[in-house]
Structure formats: C-alpha cells, structure tokens
PDB file of C-alpha atoms and ligand atoms in Angstrom:
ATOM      1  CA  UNK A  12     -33.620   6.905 -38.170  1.00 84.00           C
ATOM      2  CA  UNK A  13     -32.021   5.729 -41.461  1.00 91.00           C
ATOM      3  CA  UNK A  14     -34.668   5.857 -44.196  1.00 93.00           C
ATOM      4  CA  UNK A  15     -33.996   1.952 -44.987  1.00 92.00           C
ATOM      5  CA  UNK A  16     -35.396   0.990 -41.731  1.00 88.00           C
ATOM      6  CA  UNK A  17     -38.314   2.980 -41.937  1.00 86.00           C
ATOM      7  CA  UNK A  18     -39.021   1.716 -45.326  1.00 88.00           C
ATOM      8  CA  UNK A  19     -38.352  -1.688 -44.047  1.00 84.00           C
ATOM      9  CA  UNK A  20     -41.000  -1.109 -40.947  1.00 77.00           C
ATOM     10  CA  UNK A  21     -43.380   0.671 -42.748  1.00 78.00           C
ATOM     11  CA  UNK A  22     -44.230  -2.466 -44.950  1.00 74.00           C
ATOM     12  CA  UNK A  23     -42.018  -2.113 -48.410  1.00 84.00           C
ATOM     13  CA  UNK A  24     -39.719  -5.198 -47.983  1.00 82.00           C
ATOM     14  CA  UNK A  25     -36.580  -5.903 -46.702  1.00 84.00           C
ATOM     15  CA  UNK A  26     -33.761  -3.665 -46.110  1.00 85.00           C
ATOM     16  CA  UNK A  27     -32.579  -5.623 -49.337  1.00 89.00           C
ATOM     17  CA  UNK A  28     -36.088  -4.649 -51.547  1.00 90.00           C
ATOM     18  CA  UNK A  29     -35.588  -1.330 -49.740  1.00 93.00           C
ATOM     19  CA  UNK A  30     -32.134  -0.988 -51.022  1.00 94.00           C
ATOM     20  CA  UNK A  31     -33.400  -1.381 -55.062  1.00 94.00           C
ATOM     21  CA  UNK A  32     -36.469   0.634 -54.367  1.00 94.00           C
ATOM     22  CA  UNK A  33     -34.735   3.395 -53.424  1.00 96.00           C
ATOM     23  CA  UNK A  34     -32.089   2.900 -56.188  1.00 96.00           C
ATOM     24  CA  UNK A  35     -34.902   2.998 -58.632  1.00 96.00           C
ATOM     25  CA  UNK A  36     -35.502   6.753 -57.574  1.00 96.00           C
ATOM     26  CA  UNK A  37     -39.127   6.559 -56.813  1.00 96.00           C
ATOM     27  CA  UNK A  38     -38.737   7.571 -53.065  1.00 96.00           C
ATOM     28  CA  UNK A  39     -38.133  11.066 -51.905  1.00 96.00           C
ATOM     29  CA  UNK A  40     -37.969  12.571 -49.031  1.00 95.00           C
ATOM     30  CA  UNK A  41     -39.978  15.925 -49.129  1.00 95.00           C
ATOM     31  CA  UNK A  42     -39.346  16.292 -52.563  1.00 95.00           C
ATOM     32  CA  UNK A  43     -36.542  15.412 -53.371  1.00 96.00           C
ATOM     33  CA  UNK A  44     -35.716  12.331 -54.513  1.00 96.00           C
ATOM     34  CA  UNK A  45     -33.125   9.915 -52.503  1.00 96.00           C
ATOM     35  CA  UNK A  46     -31.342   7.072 -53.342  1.00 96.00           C
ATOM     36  CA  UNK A  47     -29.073   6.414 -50.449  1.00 96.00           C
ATOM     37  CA  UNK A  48     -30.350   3.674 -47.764  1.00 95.00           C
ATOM     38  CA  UNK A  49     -28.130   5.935 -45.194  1.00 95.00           C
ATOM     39  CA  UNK A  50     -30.323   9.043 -45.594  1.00 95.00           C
ATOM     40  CA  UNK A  51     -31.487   9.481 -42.226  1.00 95.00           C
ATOM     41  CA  UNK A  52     -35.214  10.523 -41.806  1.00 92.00           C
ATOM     42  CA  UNK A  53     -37.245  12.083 -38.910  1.00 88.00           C
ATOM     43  CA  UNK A  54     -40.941   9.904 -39.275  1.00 79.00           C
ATOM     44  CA  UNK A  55     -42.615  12.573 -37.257  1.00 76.00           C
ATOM     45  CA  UNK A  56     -41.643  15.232 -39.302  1.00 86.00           C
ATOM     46  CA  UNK A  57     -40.489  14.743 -42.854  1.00 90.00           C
ATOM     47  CA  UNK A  58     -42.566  14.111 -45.832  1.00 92.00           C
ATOM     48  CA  UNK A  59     -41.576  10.366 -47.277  1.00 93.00           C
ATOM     49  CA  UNK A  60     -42.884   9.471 -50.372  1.00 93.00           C
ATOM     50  CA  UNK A  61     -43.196   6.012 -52.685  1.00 93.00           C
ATOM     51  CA  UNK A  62     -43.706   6.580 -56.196  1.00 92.00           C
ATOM     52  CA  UNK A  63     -45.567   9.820 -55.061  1.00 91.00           C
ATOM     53  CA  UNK A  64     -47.708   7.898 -52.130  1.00 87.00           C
ATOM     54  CA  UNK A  65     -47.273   9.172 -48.728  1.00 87.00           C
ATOM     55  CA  UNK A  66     -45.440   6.762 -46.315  1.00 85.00           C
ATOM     56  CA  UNK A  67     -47.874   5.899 -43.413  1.00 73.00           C
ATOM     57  CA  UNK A  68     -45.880   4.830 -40.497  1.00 68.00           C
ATOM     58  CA  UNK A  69     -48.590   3.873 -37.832  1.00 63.00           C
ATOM     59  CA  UNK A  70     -49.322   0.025 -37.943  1.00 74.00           C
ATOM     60  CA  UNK A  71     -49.428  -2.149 -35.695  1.00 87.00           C
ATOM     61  CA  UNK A  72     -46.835  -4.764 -34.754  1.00 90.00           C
ATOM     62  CA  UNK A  73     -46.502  -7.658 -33.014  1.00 94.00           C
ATOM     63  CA  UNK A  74     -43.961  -9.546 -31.812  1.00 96.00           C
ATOM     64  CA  UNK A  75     -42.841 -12.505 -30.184  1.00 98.00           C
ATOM     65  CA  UNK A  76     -40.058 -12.729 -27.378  1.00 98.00           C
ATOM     66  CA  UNK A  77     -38.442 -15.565 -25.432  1.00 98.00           C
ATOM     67  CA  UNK A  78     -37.417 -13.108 -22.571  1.00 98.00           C
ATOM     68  CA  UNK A  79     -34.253 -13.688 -20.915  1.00 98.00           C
ATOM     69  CA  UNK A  80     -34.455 -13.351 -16.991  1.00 98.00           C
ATOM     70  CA  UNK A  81     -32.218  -9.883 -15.582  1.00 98.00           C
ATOM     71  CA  UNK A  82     -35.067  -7.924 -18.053  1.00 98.00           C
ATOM     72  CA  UNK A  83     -38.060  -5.825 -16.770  1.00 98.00           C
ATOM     73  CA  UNK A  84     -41.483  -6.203 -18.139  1.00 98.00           C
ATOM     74  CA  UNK A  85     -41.802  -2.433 -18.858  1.00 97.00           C
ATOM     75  CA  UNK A  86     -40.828   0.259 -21.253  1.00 96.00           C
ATOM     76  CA  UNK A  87     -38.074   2.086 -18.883  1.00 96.00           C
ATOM     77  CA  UNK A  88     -36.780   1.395 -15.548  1.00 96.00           C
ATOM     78  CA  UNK A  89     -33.675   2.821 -13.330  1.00 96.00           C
ATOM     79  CA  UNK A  90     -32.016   0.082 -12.033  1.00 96.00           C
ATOM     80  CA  UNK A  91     -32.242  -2.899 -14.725  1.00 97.00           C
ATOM     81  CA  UNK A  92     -32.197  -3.554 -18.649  1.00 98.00           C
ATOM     82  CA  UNK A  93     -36.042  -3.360 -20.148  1.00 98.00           C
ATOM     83  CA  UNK A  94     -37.920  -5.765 -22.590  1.00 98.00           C
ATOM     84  CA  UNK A  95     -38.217  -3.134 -25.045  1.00 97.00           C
ATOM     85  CA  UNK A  96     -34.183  -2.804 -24.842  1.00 96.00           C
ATOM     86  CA  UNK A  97     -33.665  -6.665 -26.779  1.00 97.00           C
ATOM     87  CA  UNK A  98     -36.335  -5.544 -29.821  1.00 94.00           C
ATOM     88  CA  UNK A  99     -34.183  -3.438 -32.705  1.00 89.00           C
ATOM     89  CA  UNK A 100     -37.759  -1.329 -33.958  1.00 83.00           C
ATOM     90  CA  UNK A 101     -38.722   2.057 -33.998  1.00 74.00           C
ATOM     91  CA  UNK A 102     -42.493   1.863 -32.882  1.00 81.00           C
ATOM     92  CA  UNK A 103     -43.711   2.558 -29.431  1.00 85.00           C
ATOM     93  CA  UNK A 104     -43.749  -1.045 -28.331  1.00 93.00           C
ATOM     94  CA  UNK A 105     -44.829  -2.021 -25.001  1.00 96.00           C
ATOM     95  CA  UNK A 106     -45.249  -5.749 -23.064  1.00 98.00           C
ATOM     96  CA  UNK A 107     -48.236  -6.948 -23.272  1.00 97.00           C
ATOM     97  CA  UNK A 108     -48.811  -8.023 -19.501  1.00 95.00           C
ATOM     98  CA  UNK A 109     -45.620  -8.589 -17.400  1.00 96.00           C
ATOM     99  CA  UNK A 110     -43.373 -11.300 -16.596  1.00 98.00           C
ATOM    100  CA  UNK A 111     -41.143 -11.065 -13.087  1.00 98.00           C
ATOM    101  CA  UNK A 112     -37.505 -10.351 -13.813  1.00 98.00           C
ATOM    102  CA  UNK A 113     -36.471 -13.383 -13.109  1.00 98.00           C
ATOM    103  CA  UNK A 114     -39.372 -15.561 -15.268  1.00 98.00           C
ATOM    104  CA  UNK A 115     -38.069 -16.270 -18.822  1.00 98.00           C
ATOM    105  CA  UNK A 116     -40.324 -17.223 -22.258  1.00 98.00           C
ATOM    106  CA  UNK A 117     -42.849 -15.976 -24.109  1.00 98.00           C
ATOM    107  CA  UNK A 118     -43.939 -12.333 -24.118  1.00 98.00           C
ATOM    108  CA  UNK A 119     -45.209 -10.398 -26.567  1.00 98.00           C
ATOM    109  CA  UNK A 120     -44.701  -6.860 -27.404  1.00 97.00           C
ATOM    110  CA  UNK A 121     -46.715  -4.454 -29.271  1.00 96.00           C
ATOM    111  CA  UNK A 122     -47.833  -1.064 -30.017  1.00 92.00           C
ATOM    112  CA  UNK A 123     -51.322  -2.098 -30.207  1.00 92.00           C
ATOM    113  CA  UNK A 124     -53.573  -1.215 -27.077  1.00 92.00           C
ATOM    114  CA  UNK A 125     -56.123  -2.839 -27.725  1.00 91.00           C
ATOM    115  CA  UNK A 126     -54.991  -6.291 -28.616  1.00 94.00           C
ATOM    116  CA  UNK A 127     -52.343  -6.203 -25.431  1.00 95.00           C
ATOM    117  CA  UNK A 128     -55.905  -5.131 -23.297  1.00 92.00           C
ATOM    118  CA  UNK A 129     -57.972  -8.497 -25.243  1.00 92.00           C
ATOM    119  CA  UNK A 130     -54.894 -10.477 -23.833  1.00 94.00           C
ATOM    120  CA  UNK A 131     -54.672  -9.229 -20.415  1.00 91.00           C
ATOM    121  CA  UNK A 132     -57.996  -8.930 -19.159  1.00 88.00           C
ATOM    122  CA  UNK A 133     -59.279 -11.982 -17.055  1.00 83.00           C
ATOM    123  CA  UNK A 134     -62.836 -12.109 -18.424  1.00 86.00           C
ATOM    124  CA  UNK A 135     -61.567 -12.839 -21.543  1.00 90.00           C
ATOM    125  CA  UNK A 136     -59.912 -16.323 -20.193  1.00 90.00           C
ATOM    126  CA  UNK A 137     -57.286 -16.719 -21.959  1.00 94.00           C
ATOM    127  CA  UNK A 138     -54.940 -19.435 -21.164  1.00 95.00           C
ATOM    128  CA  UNK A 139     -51.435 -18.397 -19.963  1.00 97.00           C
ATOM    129  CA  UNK A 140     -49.168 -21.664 -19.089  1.00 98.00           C
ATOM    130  CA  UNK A 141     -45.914 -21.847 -17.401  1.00 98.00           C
ATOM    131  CA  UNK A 142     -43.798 -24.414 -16.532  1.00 98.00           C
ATOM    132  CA  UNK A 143     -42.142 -24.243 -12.999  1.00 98.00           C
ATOM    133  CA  UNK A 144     -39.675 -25.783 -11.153  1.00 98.00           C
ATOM    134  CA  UNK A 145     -40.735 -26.142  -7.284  1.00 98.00           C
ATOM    135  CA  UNK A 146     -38.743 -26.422  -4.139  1.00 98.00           C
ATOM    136  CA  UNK A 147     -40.677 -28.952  -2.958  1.00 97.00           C
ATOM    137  CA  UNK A 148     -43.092 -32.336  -4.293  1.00 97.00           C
ATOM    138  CA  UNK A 149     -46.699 -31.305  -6.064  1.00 97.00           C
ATOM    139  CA  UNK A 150     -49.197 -33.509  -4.537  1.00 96.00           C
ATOM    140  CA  UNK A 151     -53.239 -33.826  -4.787  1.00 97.00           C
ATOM    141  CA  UNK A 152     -54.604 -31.454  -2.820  1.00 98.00           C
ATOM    142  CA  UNK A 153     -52.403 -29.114  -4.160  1.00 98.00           C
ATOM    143  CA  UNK A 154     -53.228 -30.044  -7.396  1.00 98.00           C
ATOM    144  CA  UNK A 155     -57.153 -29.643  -5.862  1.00 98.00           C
ATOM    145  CA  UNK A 156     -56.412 -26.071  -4.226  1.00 98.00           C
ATOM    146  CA  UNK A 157     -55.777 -24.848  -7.807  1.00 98.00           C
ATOM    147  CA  UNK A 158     -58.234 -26.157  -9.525  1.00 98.00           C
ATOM    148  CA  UNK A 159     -60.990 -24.786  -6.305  1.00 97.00           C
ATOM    149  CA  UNK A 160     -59.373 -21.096  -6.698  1.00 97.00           C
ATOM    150  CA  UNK A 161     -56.101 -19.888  -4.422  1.00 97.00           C
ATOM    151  CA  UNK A 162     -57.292 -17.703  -2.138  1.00 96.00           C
ATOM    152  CA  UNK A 163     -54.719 -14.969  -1.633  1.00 95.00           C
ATOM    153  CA  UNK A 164     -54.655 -11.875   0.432  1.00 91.00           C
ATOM    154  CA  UNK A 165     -56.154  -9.254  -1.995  1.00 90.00           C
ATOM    155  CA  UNK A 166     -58.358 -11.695  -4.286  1.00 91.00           C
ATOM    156  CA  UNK A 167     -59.306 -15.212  -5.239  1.00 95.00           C
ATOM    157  CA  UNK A 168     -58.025 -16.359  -8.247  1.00 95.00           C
ATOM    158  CA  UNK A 169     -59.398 -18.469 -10.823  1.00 94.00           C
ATOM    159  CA  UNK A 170     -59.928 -21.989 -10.828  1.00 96.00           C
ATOM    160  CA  UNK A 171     -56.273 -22.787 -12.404  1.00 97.00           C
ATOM    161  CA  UNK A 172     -54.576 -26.406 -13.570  1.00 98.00           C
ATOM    162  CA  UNK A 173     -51.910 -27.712 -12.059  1.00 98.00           C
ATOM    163  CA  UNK A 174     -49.628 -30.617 -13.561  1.00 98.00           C
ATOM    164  CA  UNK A 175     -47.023 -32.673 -12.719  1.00 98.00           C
ATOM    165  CA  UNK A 176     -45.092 -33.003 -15.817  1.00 98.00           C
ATOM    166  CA  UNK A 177     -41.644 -34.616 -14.167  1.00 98.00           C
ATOM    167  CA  UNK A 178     -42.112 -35.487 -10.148  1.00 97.00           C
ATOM    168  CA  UNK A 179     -38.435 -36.436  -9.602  1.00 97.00           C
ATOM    169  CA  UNK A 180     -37.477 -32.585 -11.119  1.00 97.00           C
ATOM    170  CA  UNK A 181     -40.824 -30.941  -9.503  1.00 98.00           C
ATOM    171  CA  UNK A 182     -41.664 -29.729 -12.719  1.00 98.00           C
ATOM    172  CA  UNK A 183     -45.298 -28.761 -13.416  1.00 98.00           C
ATOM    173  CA  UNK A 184     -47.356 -26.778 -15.936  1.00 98.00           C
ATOM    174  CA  UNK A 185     -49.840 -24.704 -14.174  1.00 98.00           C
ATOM    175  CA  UNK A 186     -52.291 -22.730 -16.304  1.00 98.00           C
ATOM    176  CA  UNK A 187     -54.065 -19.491 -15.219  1.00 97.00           C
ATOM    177  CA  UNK A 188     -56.453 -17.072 -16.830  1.00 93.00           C
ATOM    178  CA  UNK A 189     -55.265 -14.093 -14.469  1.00 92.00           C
ATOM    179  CA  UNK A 190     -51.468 -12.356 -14.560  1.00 89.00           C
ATOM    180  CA  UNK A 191     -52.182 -10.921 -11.459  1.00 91.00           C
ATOM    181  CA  UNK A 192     -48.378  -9.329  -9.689  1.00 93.00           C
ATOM    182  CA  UNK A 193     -46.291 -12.546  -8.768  1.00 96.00           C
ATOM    183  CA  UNK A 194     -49.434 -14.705  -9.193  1.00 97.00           C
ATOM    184  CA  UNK A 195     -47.754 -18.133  -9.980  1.00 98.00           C
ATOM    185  CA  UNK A 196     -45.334 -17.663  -7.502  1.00 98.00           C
ATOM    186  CA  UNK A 197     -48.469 -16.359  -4.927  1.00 98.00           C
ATOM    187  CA  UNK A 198     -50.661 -19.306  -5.646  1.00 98.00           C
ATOM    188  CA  UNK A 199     -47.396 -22.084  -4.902  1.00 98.00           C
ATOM    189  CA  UNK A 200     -46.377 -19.844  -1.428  1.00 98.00           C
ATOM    190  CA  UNK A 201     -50.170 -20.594  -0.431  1.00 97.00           C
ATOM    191  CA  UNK A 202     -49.328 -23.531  -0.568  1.00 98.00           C
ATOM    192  CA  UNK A 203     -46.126 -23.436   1.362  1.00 98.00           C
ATOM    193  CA  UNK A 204     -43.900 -24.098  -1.305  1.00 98.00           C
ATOM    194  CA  UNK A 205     -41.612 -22.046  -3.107  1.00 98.00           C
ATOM    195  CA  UNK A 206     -40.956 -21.459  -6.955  1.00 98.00           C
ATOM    196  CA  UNK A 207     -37.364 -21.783  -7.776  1.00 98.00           C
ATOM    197  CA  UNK A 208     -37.821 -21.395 -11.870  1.00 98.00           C
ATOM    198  CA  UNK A 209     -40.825 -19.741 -14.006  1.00 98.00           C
ATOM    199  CA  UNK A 210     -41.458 -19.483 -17.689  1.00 98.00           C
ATOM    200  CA  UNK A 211     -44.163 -19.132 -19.660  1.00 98.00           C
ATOM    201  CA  UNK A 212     -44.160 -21.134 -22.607  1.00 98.00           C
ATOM    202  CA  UNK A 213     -47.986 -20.986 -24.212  1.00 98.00           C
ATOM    203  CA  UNK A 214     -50.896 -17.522 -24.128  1.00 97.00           C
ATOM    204  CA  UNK A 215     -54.223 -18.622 -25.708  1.00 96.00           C
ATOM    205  CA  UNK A 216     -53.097 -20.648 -29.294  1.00 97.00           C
ATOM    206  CA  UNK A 217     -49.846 -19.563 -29.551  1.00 98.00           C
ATOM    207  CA  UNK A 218     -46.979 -21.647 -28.361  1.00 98.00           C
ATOM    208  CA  UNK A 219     -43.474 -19.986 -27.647  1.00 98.00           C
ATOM    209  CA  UNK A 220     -41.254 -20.602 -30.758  1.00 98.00           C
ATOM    210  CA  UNK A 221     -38.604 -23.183 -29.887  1.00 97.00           C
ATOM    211  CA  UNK A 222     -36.381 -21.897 -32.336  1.00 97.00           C
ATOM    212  CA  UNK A 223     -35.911 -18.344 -30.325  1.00 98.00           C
ATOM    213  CA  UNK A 224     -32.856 -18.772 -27.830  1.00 98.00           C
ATOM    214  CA  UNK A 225     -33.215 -16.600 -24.997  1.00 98.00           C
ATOM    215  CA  UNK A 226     -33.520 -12.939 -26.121  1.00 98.00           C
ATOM    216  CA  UNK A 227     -34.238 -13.531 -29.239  1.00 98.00           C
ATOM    217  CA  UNK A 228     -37.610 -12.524 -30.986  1.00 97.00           C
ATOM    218  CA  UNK A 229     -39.922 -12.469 -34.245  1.00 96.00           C
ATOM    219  CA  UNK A 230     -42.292 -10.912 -35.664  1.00 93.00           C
ATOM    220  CA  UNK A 231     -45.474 -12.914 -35.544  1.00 93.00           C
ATOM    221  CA  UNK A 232     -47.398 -14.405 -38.861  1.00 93.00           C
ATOM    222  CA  UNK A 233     -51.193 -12.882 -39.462  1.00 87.00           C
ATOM    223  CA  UNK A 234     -52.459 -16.340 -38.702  1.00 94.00           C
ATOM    224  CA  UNK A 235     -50.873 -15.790 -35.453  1.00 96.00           C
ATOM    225  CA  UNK A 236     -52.342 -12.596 -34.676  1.00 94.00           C
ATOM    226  CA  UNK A 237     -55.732 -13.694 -35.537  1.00 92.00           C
ATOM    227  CA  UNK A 238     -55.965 -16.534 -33.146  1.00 94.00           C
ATOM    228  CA  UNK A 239     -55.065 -14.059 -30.376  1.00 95.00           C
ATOM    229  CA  UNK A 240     -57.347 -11.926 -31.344  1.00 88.00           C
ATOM    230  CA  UNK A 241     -60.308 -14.140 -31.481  1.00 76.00           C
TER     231      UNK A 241
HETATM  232  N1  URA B 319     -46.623 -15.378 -12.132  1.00 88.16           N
HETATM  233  C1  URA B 319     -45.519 -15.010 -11.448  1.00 88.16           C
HETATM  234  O1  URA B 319     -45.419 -15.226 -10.263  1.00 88.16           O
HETATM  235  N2  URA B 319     -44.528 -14.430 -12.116  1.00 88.16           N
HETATM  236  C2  URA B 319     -44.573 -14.174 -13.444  1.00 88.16           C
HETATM  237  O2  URA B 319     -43.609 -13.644 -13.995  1.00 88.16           O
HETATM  238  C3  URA B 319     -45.711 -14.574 -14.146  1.00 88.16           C
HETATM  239  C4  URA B 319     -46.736 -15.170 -13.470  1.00 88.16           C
END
C-alpha cells in the first residue's frame, strides 16, 4: 500500500495534509526518512514513524453504504461482486448483518466485532426499516399478522410494523428487530404475497444518507457511531 493512504487511514489527514507532512520530513519508514506519497509500505511489517511516534494502524472504522443490488453481503464469494469490493480501504472490513443481493440501501461496514454483534443481535431491538414494493395490496390483518409475530417455519419472529406508505404503488415500511435469512421477504410470503423491491433505508438512529447514489459510501461522524452504539 502507498504510504499516503496509510497515513491518510491511520488518522493524519487527508492525502493532501499527508502530502505536506511527509514533505516536511518528519515521517520515516524504518529509519529512514521519506518524503514521497508513492513510497509503498507493508503495515504488517515495516516500522512507520511520525515525528519519531510509531504509526498505529488498528482502529476501528465505520462506514456507511447505499448498496447497489448484483452485490453480496459478505467479504468473498465465487460467483458475484462483494460489498467489501465498492469500499477503496485497507482494513479488514466486514458487513455488519446482510442484505439479499438483490435488496439495495443502507449497510454498514466495519472492522469492529463488537459494534457489528450490538447491531445484529435481536435482544438488543434495534430497529431495522425497509421500504418494499409488494406484488399485491397490504391490508389489516396483514398489517395485524405483523404486529402479533409471523410465524415461519424455523421461528417466530418479533412483533414487527407494517405500513402502508403509498397503496396505489404497494409501498410499505415494515420495521423488524430480527435480520433473520430472507426475513422481510419470509414474513410477506406468509402472507401470500410476494416482495418485488427491498431496501433498507433506517438501523436504530441512523437514517441512510440521501446524498449517497447507489454504491456510494462514507465514513460515518462520531455522533453517528455513538447513537449506534448506545
Ligand atoms: N429481509 C429480506 O428478506 N432480505 C433482506 O435483504 C433484508 C431483510
């Protein structure tokens, strides 16, 4: 890796600060001092230091994705493109939880175990919302079943909400707690009816960023992380 991007994701700026930091000749690279931005580095091995303080390259990051549908919710796969594929960063990032190849909107990515496990895990009950487009009109007692707990075949799930946000479209927001394989789709075939569009667009506080087009990411602000986190 080129030792401007490590700089960069290590916490000293921008490629831009990086660039005049190293011009300033107070980084080098195990001892010696470098000055080019195109030095490339190895973080596992080589000795980096600023102004004679070691470069520690282990924290966490988080980031926010509006995840394009054709992408798998996973780290490597044989047959398709991966999540990890769309974020240009050198830590070991991983989705936290999964979307279906074909769901688009907000996932996050991180290489922070324990925050993606606070996230994931249903007794924390967080919120995950989605808005989906269904094959077929949303009425009461579907809107009852939810809320009662879809019984599937390997578990009950979670008293959920279910709302009709356009009923010419069939366009509802359904919230669950769970991310259990396929759920959303699950809970709607339970019903009989069939989801013909998924995304998520809200977990917990934090709302997907309507400034990210589809595949695009960021990283996300402390404030951000803290609400999760709570
Ligand atoms: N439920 C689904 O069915 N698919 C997803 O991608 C997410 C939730």
């Amino acid at each position: 890796m080129r030792i401007d991007k490590l700089l960069a994701h290590a916490g000293y700026g921008t490629r831009n600060d990086v660039k005049k930091l190293l011009k300033s000749g107070v980084v080098t690279l195990n001892g010696q001092i470098i000055k080019s931005a195109k030095q490339q580095v190895d973080e596992n091995k080589d000795l980096i230091k600023v102004d004679q303080e070691e470069v520690v390259f282990t924290q966490n990051v988080y980031y926010m994705l509006n995840k394009p549908q054709g992408y798998v919710s996973a780290t490597t796969d044989l047959l398709h493109p991966v999540v990890t594929d769309l974020i240009d960063d050198v830590h070991e990032l991983f989705p936290v939880g999964r979307l279906d190849i074909d769901t688009e909107g907000l996932l996050l990515l991180t290489n922070d175990g324990q925050f993606a496990h606070h996230l994931t895990s249903p007794r924390h009950h967080i919120d995950k919302i989605y808005e989906a487009i269904i094959d077929q009109e949303i009425d009461d007692s579907d809107i009852n079943a939810f809320k009662e707990g879809i019984e599937l075949e390997d578990f009950t799930c979670q008293s959920a909400d279910l709302k009709v946000i356009d009923a010419d479209k069939n366009l509802v927001q359904v919230t669950i707690q769970e991310g259990k394989y396929h759920q959303v789709k699950r809970m709607f075939q339970s019903r009989g009816k069939e989801v013909l569009y998924l995304r998520r667009i809200q977990i917990g506080p934090l709302k997907l960023d309507s400034n990210l087009a589809s595949g695009e990411y960021r990283l996300l602000t402390s404030t951000e992380i803290n609400g999760l986190s709570k």
